[in-house]
Coordinates of C-alpha atoms and ligand atoms in Angstrom, one line a residue:
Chain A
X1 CA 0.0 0.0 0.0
X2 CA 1.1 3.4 -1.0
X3 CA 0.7 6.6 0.7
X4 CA 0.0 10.2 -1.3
X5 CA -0.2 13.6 0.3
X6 CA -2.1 15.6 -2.3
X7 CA -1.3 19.1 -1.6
X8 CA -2.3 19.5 2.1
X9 CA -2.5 23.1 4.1
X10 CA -3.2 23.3 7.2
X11 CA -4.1 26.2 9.6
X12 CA -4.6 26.4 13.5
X13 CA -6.9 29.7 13.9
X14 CA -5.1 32.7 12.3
X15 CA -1.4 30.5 12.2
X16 CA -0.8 28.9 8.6
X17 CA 1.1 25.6 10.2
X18 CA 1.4 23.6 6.6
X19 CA 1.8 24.6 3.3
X20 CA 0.4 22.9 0.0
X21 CA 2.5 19.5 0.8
X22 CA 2.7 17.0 -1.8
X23 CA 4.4 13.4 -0.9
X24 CA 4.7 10.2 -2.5
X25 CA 5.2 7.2 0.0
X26 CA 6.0 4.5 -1.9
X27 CA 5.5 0.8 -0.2
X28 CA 8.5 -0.6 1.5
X29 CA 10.7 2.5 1.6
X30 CA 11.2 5.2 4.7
X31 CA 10.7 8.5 4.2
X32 CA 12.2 10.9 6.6
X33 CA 10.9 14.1 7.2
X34 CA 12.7 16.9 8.6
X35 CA 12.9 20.6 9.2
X36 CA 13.3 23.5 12.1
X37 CA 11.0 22.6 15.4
X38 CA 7.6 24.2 14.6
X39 CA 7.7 23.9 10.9
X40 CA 4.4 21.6 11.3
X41 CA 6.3 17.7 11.3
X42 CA 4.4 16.3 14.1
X43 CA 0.8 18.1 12.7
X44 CA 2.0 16.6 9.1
X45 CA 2.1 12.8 11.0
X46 CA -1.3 13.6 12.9
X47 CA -3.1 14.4 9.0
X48 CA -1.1 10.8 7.5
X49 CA -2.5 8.9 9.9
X50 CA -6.1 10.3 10.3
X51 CA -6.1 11.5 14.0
X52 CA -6.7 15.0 12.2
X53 CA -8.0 16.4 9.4
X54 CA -6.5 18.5 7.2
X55 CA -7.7 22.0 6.0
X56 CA -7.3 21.5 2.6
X57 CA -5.9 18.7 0.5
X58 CA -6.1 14.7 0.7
X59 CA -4.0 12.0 2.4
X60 CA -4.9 8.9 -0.3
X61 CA -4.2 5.2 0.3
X62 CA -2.9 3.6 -3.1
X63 CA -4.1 -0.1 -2.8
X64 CA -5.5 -2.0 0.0
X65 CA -3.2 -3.2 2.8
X66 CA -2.5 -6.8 3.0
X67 CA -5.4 -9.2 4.3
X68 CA -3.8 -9.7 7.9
X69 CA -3.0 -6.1 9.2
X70 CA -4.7 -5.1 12.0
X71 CA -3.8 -1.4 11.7
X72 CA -2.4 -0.4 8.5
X73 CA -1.3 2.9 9.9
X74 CA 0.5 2.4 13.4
X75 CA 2.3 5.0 15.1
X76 CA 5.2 5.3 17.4
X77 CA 5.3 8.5 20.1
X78 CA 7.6 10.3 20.9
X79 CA 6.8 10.1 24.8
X80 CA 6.5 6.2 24.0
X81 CA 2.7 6.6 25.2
X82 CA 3.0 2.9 27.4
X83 CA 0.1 2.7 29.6
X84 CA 2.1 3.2 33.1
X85 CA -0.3 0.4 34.9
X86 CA 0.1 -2.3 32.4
X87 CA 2.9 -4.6 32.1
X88 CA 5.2 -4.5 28.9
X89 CA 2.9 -7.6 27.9
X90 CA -0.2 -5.8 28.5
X91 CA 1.0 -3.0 26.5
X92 CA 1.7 -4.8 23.4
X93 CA -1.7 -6.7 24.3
X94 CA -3.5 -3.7 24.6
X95 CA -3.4 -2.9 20.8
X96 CA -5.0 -6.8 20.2
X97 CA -7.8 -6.5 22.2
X98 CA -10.2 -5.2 20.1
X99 CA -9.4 -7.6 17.4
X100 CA -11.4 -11.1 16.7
X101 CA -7.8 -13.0 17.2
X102 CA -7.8 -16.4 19.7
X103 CA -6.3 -16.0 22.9
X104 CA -3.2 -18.6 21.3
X105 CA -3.0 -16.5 18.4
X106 CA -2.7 -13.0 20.5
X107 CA -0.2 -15.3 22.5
X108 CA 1.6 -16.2 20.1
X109 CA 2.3 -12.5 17.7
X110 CA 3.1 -10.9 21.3
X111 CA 5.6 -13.6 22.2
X112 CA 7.2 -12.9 18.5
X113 CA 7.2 -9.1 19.0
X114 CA 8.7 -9.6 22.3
X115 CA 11.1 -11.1 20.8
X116 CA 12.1 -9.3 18.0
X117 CA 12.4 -6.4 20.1
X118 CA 14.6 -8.3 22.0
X119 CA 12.1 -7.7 25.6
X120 CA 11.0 -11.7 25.8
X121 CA 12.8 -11.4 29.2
X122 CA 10.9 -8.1 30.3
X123 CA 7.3 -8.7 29.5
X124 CA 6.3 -8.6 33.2
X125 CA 8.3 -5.6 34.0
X126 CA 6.1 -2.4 34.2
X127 CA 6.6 0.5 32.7
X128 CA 8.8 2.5 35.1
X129 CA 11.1 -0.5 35.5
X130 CA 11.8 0.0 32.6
X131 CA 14.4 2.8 30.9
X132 CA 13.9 4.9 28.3
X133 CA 15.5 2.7 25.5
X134 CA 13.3 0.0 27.1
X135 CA 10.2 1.9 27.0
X136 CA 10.6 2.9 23.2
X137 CA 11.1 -0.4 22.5
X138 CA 7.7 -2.1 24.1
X139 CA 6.3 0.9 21.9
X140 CA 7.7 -0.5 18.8
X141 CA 6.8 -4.1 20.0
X142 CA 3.2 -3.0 20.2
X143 CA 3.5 -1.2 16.6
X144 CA 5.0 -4.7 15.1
X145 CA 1.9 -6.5 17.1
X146 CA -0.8 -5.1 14.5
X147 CA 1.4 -5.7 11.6
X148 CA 1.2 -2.1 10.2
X149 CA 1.0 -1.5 6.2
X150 CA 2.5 1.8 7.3
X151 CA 4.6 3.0 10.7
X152 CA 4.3 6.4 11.8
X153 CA 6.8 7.6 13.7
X154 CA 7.1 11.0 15.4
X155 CA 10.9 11.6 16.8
X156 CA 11.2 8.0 18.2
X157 CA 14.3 8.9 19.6
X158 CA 14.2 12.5 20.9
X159 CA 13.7 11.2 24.1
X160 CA 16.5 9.3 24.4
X161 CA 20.4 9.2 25.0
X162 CA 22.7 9.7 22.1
X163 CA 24.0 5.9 23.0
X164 CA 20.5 4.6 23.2
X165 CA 19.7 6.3 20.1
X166 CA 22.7 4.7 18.4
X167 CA 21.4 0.9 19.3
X168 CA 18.0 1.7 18.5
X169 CA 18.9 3.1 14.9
X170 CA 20.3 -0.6 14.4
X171 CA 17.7 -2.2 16.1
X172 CA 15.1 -0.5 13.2
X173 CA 17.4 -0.9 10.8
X174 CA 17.1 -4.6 11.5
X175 CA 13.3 -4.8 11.7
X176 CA 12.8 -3.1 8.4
X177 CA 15.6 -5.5 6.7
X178 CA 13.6 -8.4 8.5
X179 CA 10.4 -7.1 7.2
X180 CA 10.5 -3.9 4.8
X181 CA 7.9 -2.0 6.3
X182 CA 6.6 1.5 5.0
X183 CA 7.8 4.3 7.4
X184 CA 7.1 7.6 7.9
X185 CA 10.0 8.9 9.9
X186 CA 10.1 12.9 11.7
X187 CA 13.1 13.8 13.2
X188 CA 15.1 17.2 13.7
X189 CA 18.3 15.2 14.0
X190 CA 20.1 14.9 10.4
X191 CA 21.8 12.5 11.5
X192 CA 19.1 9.9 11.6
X193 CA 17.7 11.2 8.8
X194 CA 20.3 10.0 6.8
X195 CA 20.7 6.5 8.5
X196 CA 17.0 5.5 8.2
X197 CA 15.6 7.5 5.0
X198 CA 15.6 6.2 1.4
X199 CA 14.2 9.7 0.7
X200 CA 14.6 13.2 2.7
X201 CA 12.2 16.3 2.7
X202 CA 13.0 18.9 4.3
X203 CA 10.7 21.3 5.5
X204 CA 11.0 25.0 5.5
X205 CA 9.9 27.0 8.5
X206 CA 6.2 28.1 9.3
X207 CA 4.2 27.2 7.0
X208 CA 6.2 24.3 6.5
X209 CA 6.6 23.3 2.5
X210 CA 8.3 21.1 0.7
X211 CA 12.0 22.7 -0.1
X212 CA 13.2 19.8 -1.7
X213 CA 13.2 15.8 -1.8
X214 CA 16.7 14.0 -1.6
X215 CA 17.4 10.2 -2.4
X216 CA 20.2 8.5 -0.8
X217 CA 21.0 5.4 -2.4
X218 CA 22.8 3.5 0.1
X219 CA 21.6 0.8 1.3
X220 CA 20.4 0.8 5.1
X221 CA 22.3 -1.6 6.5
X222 CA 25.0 -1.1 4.6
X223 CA 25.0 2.7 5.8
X224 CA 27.5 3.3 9.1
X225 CA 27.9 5.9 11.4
X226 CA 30.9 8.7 10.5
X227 CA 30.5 7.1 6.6
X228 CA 31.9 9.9 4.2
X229 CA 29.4 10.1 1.6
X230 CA 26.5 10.3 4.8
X231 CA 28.7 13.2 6.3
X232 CA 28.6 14.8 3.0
X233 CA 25.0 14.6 2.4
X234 CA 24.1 15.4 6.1
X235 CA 26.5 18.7 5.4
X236 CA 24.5 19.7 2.8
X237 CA 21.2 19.0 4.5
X238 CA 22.1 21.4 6.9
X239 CA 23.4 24.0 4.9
X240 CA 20.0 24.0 3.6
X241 CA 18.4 24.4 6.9
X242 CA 20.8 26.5 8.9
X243 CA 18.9 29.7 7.9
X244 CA 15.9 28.7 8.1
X245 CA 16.3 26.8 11.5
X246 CA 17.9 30.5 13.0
X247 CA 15.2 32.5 11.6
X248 CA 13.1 29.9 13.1
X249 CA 14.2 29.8 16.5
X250 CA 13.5 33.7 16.9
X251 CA 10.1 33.4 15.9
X252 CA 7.2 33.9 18.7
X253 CA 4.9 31.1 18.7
Chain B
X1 CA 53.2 28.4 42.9
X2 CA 50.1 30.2 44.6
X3 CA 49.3 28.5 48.1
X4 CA 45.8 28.0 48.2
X5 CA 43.9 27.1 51.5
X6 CA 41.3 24.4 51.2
X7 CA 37.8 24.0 52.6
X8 CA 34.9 22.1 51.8
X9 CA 32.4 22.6 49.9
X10 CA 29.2 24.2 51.9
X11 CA 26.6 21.4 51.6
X12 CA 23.4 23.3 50.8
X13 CA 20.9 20.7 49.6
X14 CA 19.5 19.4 52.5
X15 CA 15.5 19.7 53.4
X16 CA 11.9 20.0 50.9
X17 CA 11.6 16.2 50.7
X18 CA 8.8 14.8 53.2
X19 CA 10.3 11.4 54.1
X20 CA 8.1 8.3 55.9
X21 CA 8.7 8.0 60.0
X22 CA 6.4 5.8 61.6
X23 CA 5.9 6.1 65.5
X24 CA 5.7 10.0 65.5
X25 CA 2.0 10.3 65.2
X26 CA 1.4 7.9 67.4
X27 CA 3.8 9.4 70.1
X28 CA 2.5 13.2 69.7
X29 CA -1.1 11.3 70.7
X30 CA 0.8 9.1 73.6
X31 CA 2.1 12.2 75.0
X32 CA -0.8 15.0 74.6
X33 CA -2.9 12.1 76.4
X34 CA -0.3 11.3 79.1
X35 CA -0.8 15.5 79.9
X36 CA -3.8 15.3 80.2
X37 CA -3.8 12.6 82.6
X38 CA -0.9 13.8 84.6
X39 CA -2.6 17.0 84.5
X40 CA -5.7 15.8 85.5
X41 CA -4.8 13.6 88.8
X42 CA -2.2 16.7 89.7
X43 CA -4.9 19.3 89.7
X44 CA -3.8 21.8 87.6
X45 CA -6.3 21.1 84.9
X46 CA -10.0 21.4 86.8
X47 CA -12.1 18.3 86.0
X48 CA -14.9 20.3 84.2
X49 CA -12.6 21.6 81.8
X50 CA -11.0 18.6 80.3
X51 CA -12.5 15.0 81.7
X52 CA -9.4 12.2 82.8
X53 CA -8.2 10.3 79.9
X54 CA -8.5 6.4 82.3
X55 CA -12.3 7.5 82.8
X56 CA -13.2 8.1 79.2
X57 CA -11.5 4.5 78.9
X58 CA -13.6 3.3 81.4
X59 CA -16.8 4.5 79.5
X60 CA -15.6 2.4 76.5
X61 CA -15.1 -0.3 78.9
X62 CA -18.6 -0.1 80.6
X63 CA -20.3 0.6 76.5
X64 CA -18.5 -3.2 75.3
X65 CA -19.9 -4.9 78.7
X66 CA -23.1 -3.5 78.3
X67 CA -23.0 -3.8 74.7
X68 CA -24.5 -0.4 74.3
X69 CA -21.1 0.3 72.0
X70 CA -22.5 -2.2 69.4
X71 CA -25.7 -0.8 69.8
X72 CA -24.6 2.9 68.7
X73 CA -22.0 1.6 66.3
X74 CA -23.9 -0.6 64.3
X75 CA -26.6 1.9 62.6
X76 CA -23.7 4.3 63.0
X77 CA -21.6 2.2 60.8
X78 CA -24.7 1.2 58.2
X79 CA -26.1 4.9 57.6
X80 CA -22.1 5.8 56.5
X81 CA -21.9 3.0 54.5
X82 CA -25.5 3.0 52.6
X83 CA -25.0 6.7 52.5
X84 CA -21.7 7.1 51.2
X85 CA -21.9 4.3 48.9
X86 CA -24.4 5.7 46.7
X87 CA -23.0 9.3 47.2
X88 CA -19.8 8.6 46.1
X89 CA -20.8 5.8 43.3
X90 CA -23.3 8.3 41.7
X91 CA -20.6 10.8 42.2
X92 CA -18.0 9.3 39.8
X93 CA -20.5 7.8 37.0
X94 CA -21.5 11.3 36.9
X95 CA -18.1 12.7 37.0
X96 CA -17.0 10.5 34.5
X97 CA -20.2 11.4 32.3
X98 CA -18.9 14.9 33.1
X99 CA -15.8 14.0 31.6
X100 CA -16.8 12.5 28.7
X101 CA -19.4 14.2 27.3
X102 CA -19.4 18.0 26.3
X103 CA -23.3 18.1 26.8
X104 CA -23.3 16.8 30.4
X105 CA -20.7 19.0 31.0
X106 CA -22.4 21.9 30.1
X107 CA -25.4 21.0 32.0
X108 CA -24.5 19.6 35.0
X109 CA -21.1 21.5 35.9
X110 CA -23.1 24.8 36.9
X111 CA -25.7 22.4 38.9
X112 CA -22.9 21.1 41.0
X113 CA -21.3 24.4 41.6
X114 CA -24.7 25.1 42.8
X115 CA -25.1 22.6 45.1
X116 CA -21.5 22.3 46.7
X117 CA -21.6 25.0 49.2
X118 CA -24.8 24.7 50.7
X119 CA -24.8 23.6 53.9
X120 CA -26.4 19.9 53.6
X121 CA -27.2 20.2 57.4
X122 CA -29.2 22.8 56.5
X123 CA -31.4 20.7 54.1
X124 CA -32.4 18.0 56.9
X125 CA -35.5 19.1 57.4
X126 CA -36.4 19.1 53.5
X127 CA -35.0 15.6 53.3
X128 CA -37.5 14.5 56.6
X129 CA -40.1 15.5 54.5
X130 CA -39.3 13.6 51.5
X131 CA -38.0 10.6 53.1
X132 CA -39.2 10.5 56.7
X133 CA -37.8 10.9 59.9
X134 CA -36.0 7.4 59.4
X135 CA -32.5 6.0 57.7
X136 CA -34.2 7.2 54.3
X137 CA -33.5 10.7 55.1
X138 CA -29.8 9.8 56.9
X139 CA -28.6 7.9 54.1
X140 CA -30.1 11.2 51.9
X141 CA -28.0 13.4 53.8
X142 CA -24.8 11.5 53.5
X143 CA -25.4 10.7 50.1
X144 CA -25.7 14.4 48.8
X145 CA -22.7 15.5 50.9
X146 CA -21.0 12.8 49.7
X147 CA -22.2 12.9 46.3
X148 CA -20.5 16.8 44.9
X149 CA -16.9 16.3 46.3
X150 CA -16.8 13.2 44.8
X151 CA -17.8 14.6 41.0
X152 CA -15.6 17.3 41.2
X153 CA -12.9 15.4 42.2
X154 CA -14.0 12.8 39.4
X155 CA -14.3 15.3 36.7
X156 CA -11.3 16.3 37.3
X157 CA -9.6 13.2 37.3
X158 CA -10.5 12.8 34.1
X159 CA -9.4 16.1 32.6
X160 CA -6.2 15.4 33.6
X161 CA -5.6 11.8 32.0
X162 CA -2.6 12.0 29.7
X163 CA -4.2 12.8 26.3
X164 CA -1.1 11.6 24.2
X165 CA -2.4 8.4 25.8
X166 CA -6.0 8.8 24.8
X167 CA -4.2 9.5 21.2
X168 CA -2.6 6.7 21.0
X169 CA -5.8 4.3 21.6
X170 CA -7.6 5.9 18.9
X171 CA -4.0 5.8 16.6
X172 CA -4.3 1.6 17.6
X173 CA -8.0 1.8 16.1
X174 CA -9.5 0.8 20.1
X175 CA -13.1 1.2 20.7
X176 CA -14.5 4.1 22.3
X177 CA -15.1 1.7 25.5
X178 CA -12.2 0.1 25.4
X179 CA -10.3 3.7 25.4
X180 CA -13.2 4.4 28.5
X181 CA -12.7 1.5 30.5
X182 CA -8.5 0.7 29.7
X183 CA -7.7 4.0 29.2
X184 CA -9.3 7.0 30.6
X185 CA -11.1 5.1 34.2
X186 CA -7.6 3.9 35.1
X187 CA -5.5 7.1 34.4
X188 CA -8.4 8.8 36.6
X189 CA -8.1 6.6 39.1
X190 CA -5.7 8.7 41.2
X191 CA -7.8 11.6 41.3
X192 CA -10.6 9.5 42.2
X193 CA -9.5 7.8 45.2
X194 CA -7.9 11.4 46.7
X195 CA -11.5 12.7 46.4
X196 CA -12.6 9.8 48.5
X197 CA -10.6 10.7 51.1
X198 CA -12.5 14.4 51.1
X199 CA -15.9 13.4 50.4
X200 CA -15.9 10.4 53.4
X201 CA -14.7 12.7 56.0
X202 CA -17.6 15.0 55.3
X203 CA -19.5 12.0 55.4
X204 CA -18.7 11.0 58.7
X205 CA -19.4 14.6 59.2
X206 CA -22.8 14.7 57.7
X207 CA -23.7 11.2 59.4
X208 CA -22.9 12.7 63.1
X209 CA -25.1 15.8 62.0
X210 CA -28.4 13.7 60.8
X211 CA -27.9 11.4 63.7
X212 CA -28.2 14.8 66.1
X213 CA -31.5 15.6 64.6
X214 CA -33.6 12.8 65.0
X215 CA -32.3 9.2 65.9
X216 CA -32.2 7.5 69.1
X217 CA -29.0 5.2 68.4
X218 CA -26.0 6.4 66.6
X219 CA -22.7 8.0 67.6
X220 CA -24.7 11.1 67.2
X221 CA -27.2 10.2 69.1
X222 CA -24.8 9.3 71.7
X223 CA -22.7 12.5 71.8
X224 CA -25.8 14.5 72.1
X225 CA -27.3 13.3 74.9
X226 CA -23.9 13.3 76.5
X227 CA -23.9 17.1 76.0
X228 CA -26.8 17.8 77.2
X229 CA -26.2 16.6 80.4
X230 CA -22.8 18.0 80.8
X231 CA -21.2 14.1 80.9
X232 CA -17.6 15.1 79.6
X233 CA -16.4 11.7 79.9
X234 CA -19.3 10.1 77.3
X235 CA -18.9 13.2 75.0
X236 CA -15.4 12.8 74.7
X237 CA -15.6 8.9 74.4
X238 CA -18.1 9.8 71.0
X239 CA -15.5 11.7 69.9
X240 CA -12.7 9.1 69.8
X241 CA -15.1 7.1 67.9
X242 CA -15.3 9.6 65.8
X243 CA -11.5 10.4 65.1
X244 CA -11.1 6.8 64.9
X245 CA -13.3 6.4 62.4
X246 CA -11.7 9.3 60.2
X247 CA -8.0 7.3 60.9
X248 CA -9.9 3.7 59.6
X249 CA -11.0 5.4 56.7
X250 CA -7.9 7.2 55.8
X251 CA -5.8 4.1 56.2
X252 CA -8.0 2.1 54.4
X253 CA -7.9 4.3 51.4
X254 CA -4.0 5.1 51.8
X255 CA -4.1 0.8 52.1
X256 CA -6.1 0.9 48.5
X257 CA -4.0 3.1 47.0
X258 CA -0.5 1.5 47.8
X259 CA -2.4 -1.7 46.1
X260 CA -4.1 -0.2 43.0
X261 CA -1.4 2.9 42.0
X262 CA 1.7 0.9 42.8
X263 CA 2.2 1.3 39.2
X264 CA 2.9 5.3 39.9
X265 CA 6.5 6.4 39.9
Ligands
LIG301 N1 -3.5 21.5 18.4 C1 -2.9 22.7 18.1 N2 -3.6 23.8 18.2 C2 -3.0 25.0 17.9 N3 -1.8 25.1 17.4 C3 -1.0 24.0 17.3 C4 -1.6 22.7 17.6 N4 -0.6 21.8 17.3 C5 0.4 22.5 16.9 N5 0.2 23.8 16.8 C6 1.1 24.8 16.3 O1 1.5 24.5 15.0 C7 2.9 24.7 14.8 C8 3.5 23.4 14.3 O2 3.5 22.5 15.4 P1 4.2 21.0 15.2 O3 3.5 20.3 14.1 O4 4.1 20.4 16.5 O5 5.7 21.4 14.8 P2 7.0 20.4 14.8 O6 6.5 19.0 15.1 O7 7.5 20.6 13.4 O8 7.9 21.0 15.8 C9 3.4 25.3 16.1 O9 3.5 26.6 15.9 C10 2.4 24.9 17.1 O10 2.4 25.8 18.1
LIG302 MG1 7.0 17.7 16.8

């Protein structure tokens, strides 16, 4: 299933927040999105994935999603958004529950989740047990759960340490060569922009548009961190943005 | 090379964090009631100001052998519980309700508001007529007084549940009751409970005041008669029943909360 933003604005009152944004998501590739902090990233994610609706302009499916996804579009928070009275089992369960599946069949994806977020010995540990690396990951396990056509994710790693952030790069880097999801991916940090996206827009500041689109043709887990050619790119992503980003952080809300 | 005379560091972060002790409360009682005693036997504290400590015991003790303490506890200890429990249980289904729906909001916030700071005492007399003299207009009583702390408290509650979480259960595709019931009841929980705390103290309140006006048994009951005959020693024994009934239902609360919000950080 592919995803098309046809040329979406948005407004909140008076404030233009988006500006005539046109996308292609093709299936099986990550796009990363990126731009200065208030450009409109996070209300761009909120219009993809329906918990908004956009101004003007469409969000279009392209095809059905397969037969046995629960939630074709899944998202990950940035605040990992893990119910603090349920267990890391009950979490991932949590996003079953309102599915017809067996009780052995909900059993049996959580157990596989659990495991290939590497939490199979944590799924009775509660939430604040847990660290922050932990935490995004049971947030990812419970994405993986419902077998998403498309994942959503909103700075999955802002939260985090820069070594946390590091292993959990890999970590997604290996789920997606597992299983080649779809991914929408906002961040502010170029540098995982340019380890997890096949394709890069970048944002201009408020009312975010589209400045441009870049491919990188590396493969992902092929790609390193401190690799020359990634340095170069992430160079020139932020020459584009280094204006734009200043002027940016002087503006009033 | 410059000599340089060494000190410490000034340690400046002490204080602002409320840590556990156990045994202090219980001493600060131990030792006001030891005065009083001491004070009491000694002289210096007249015996119709402040009655002896041993002979308030020795009313409890008299009340068990008798079993008049039974006989004053009991329909004490019913009215507080019928009245409470459908106070506070219509309290938070319409808190929640409150909550939930922008409607009920709108028409039943400025109700409440209305209601919360009139006196209920003052409305015994309405509620005799509409429920009789009886339990019916007791259990009335406590059950309105009970009833507004506990919505406010309950609509508030549910304001406050994390609405990224709320977000994500509708991102996860999760019925509107499941979000209700796994999501938003639970997160409100917190809030609930500290409003029980509120609202059953004014019960207990409420409950002495009804049982003042009109009831022949009852801790109310008790205290007043005791009063009006000037019998410090029975007055005062009402009113450890009474502060002991606030402690129970304080502990018992703090007790449910350690069990259902261990989760908390
Ligand atoms: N629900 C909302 N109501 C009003 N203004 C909002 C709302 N959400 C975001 N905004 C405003 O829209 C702009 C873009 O916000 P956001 O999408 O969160 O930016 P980003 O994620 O790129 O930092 C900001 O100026 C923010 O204040
Ligand atoms: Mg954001």
């Amino acid at each position: 299933m592919d995803l098309r933003l046809d040329r979406i604005s948005h407004s909140y009152g008076p404030v233009e927040v988006l500006s005539d944004i046109s996308l292609d998501i093709p299936a099986g590739e990550i796009l990363c999105i990126i731009g200065p902090s208030g450009c409109g990233k996070s209300t761009l994610l909120r219009l993809i994935g329906g918990l908004e609706r956009a101004d003007a302009g469409r969000v279009l499916q392209l095809g059905t999603p397969p037969p046995d996804c629960l939630n074709p579009l899944t998202y990950i928070f940035q605040d990992f958004a893990l119910l603090p009275w349920r267990s890391v089992r009950g979490n991932v369960s949590l996003a079953l529950e309102d599915h017809a599946l067996t009780a052995s069949r909900k059993a049996e994806i959580i157990t596989d989740v659990l495991v290939r977020t590497g939490l199979a010995d944590f799924a009775d540990a509660v939430p604040k047990q847990l660290s922050g690396g932990m935490k995004q990951r049971t947030a990812i396990a419970r994405a993986l759960a419902v077998n998403p056509a498309v994942l959503l994710m909103d700075e999955p790693l802002s939260a985090l340490d820069a070594q946390t952030r590091e292993l959990l790069i890999d970590d997604l880097v290996a789920l997606w060569s597992r299983q080649r999801f779809t991914g929408v991916y906002i961040t502010h940090n170029l540098g995982e922009a340019v380890r997890l996206g096949h394709r890069i827009a970048v944002l201009s500041r408020r009312p975010g548009r589209v400045r441009e689109v870049i491919e990188i043709g590396t493969a992902l887990d092929s790609r390193t961190l401190g690799d020359p050619d990634l340095d170069a790119i992430q160079r020139k992503l932020w020459h584009m943005m280094r204006d734009e980003a200043a002027a940016a952080d002087r503006e009033l809300a | 090379m410059v000599q340089h005379r060494s000190r410490d560091v000034p340690f400046r972060g002490g204080g602002f964090r409320p840590a556990r002790i156990r045994g202090v409360g219980l001493a600060v009682f131990v030792v006001l009631i030891a005065l009083a005693e001491w004070g009491t036997r000694a002289g210096w504290i007249s015996p119709l100001t402040l009655p002896r400590p041993s002979d308030v015991l020795a009313i409890f003790g008299e009340l068990l052998a008798t079993g008049r303490f039974w006989d004053h506890m009991v329909p004490s200890l019913t009215r507080l519980a019928v009245g409470s429990a459908l106070g506070v249980s219509t309290g938070v289904a319409v808190g929640v309700a409150i909550g939930l729906f922008s409607y009920v909001r709108a028409g039943l916030i400025p109700l409440v508001a209305a209601l919360f700071p009139i006196p209920k005492i003052a409305l015994l007399p309405l509620f005799v007529i509409w429920f009789g003299i009886d339990e019916g207009s007791k259990y009335a009583l406590i059950a309105l007084g009970t009833f507004t702390p506990t919505v406010v408290a309950t609509y508030g509650a549910v304001d406050n549940v994390d609405r990224t979480l709320i977000r994500m259960g509708q991102s996860f595709g999760l019925t509107w009751r499941s979000i209700v019931t796994k999501i938003v009841l639970p997160g409100a929980l917190p809030g609930i409970l500290s409003g029980l705390r509120v609202s059953l103290a004014i019960g207990i309140i409420l409950l002495v005041a009804a049982e003042m006006l009109g009831a022949e048994f009852g801790i109310g009951a008790f205290i007043l008669q005791a009063g009006s005959l000037y019998d410090l020693e029975r007055l005062f024994a009402g009113v450890v029943i009474l502060s002991a009934l606030g402690v129970a239902t304080s502990a018992a609360i703090g007790a449910l909360e350690r069990r259902l919000l261990s989760w908390r950080s």
